[in-house]
Coordinates of C-alpha atoms in Angstrom, one line a residue:
X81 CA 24.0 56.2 115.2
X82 CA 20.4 57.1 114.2
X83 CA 18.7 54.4 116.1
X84 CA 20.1 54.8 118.9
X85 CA 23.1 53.2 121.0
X86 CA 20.7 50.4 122.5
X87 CA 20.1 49.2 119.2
X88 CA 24.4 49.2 118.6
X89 CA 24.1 47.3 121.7
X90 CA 21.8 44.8 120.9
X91 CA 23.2 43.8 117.6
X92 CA 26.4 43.6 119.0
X93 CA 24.9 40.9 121.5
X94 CA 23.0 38.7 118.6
X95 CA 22.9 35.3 118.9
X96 CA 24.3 35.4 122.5
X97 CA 22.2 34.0 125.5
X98 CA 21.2 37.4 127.2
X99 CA 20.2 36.9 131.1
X100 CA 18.8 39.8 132.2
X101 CA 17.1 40.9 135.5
X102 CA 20.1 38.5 136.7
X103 CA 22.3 40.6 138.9
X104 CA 25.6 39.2 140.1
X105 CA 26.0 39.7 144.4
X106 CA 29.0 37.9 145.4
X107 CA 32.1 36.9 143.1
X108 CA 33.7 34.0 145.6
X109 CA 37.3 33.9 144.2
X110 CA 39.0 31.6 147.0
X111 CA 39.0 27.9 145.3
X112 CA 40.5 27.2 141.8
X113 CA 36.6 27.5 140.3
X114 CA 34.8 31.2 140.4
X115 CA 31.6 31.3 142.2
X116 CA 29.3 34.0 141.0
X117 CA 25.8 34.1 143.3
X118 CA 22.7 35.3 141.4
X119 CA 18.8 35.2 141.8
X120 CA 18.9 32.6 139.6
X121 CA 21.4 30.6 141.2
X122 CA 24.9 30.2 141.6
X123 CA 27.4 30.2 138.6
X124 CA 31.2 28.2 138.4
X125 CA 33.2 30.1 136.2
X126 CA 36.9 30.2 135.1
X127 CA 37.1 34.0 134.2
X128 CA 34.6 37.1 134.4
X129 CA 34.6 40.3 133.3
X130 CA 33.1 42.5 135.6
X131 CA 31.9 45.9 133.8
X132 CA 29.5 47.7 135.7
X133 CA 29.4 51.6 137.3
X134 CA 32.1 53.0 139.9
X135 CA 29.3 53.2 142.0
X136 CA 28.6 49.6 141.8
X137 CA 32.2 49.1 142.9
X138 CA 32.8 51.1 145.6
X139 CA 29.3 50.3 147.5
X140 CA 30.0 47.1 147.4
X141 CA 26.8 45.9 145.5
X142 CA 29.0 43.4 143.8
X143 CA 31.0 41.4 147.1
X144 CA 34.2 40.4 146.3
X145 CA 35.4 37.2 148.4
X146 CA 37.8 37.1 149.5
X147 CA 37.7 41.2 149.7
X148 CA 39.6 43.6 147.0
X149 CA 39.9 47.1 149.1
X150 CA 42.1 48.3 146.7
X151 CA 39.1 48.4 144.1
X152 CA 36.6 49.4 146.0
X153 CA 39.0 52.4 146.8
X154 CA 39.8 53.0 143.1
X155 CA 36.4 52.7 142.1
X156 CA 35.8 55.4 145.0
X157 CA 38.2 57.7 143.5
X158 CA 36.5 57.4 140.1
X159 CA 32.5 58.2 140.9
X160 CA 30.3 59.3 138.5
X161 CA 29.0 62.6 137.7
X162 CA 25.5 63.6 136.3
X163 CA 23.9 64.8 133.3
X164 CA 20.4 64.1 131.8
X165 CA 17.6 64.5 128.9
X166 CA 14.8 65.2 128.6
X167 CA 12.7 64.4 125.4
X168 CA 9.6 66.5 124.1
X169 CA 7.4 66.3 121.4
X170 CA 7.5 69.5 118.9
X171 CA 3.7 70.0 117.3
X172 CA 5.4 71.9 113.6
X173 CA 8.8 72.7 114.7
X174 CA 10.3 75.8 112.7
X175 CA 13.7 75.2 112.7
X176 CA 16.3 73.3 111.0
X177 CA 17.5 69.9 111.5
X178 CA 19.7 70.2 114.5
X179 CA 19.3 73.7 115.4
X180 CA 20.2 74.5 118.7
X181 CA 19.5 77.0 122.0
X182 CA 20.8 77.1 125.2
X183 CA 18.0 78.1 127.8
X184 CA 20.2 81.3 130.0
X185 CA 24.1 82.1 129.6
X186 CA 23.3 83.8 133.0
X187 CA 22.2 80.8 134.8
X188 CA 24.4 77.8 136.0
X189 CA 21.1 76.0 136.1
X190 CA 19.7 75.5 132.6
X191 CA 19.7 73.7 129.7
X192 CA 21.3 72.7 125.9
X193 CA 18.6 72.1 123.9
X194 CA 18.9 70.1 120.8
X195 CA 16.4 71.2 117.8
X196 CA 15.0 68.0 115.5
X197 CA 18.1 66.1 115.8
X198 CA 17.5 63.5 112.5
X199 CA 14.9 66.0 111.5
X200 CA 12.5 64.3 113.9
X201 CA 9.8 66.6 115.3
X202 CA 11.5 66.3 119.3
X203 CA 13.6 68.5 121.0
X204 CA 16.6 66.9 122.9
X205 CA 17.1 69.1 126.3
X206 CA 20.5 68.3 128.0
X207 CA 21.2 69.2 131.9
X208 CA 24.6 68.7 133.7
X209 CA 26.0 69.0 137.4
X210 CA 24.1 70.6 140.2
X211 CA 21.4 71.3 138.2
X212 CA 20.9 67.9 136.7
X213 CA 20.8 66.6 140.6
X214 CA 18.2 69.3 141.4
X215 CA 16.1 68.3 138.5
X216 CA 16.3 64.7 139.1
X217 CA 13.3 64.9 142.3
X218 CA 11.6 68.1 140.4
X219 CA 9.8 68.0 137.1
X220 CA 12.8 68.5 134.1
X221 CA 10.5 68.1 131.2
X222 CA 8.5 71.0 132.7
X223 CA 12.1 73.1 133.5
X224 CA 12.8 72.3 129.6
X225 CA 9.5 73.5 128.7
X226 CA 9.2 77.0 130.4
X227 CA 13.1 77.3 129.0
X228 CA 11.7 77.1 125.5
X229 CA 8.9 79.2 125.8
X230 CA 11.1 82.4 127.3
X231 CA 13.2 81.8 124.1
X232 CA 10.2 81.0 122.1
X233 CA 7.3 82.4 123.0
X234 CA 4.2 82.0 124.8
X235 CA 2.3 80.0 121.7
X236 CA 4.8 77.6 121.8
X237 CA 3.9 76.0 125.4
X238 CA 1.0 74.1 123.6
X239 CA 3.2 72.8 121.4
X240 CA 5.5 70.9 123.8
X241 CA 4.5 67.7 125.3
X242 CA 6.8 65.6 127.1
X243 CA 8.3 61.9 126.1
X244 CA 11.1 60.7 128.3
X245 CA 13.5 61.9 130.7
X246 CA 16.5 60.3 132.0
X247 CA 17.2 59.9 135.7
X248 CA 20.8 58.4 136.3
X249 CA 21.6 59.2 139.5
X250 CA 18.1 57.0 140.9
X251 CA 19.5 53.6 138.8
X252 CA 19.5 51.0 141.1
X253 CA 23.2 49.7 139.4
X254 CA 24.3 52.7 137.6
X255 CA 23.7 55.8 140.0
X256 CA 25.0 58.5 137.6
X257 CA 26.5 59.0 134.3
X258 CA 29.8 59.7 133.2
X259 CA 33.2 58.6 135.7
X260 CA 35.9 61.7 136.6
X261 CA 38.8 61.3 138.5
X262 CA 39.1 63.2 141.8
X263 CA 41.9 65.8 142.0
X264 CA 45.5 63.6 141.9
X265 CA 43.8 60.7 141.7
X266 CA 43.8 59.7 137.4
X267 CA 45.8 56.7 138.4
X268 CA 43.4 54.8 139.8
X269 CA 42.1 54.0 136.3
X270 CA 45.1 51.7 136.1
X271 CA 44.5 49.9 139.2
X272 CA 41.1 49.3 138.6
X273 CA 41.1 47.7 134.8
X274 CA 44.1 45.5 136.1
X275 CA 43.0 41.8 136.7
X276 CA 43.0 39.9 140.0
X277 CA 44.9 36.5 139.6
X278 CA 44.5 36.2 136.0
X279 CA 40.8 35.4 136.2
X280 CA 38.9 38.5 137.5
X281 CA 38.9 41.1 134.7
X282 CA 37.4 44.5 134.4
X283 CA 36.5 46.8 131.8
X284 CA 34.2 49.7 131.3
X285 CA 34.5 53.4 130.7
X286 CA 36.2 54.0 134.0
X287 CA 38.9 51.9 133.2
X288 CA 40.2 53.8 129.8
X289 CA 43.1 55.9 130.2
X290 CA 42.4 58.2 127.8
X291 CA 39.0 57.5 126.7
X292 CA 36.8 57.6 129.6
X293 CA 33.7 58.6 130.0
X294 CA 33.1 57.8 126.6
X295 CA 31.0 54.6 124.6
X296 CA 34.3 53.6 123.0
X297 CA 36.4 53.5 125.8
X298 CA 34.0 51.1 127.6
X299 CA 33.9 48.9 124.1
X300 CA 37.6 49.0 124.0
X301 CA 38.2 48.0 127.4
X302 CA 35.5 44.9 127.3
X303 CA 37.5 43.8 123.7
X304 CA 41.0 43.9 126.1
X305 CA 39.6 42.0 128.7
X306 CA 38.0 39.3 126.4
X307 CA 41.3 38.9 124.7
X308 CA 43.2 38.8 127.8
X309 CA 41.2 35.8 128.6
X310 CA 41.5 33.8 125.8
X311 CA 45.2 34.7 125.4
X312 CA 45.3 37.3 123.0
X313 CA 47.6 40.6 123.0
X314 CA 45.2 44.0 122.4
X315 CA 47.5 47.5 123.3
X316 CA 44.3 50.3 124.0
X317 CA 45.7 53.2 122.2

């Protein structure tokens, strides 16, 4: 999508009363009403989906009373891997609409770098792994950069200025990017999208079978648990 998938998000969410900056602590499941403890106050509920990061899960930055150790230990068995962008500026790029490099075949530290994607004048420069982490407490936009200008030229350093650059690993709820399973352990998808008691459902990326890590695979698994609760059948295919 050209505008972006926060603007897909955001429409999908019209007309829906948004809290945001309203973090959910404690999920009190032991009487026959949910108690869900924010800032703001504490919420009754009958059902809630709970779609946040692996990490979120398995640290325990959502409490679960009384406890679920068998999802915080799925969730553990799921954690999330890294990769980041970084967005420049291009002063009269002279390429075509999504050209592409890649900074050094030689180097497991470098970069995929995405030429005008939409024809705009940025590039898109894409890090994964051990180099993402390393990049995340050093300067990526300027790693980007000096990539460009050893495939480029030297003119072209003038040419770069930086935008925006992602940093996954240091969100406070997120704490990376994309879930893997650990060796043996693909199963624990199952355990973690199943529902505790009917009322305490969960979705997100982590929780596809098949589709994880992906955008879809989180949608799908937020439309399953929505029907679940108001008692429809959905079969994620």
């Amino acid at each position: 999508m050209k505008e972006g998938y926060g603007t897909l998000v955001t429409s999908h969410a019209a007309g829906l009363n948004i809290r945001l900056s309203t973090p959910v602590t404690r999920i009190d499941h032991s009487g026959r009403v949910l108690k869900l403890d924010t800032p703001a106050g504490t919420i009754d509920a009958d059902h809630v989906i709970v779609c946040v990061p692996t990490t979120v899960v398995a640290k325990s930055q959502v409490v679960f009373h009384p406890p679920l150790p068998d999802k915080h230990a799925a969730a553990a068995d799921l954690p999330l891997g890294l990769a980041d962008k970084v967005f420049l500026n291009v002063d009269r790029p002279e390429w075509p609409t999504n050209a592409h490099l890649v900074g050094s075949p030689y180097s497991a530290c470098t970069a995929s770098h995405r030429l005008s994607p939409f024809g705009w004048p940025i590039v898109e420069s894409f890090f994964g792994g051990d180099c993402a982490e390393m990049l995340e407490d050093g300067d990526a936009a300027q790693f980007a950069i000096d990539e460009l200008v050893g495939l480029l030229g030297s003119d072209w350093r003038k040419r770069f200025t930086p935008l925006v650059a992602t940093r996954w690993r240091h969100e406070r709820y997120i704490g990376g990017s994309y879930s893997h399973a650990r060796v043996g352990r693909a199963g624990q998808r199952t355990l973690l999208a199943a529902s505790v008691d009917g009322r305490i459902h969960f979705a997100g990326e982590a929780c596809h079978l098949f589709d994880f890590s992906t955008a879809h695979g989180a949608y799908e698994t937020g439309v399953a648990a929505a029907r679940a609760i108001i008692g429809e059948s959905v079969t994620i295919a």
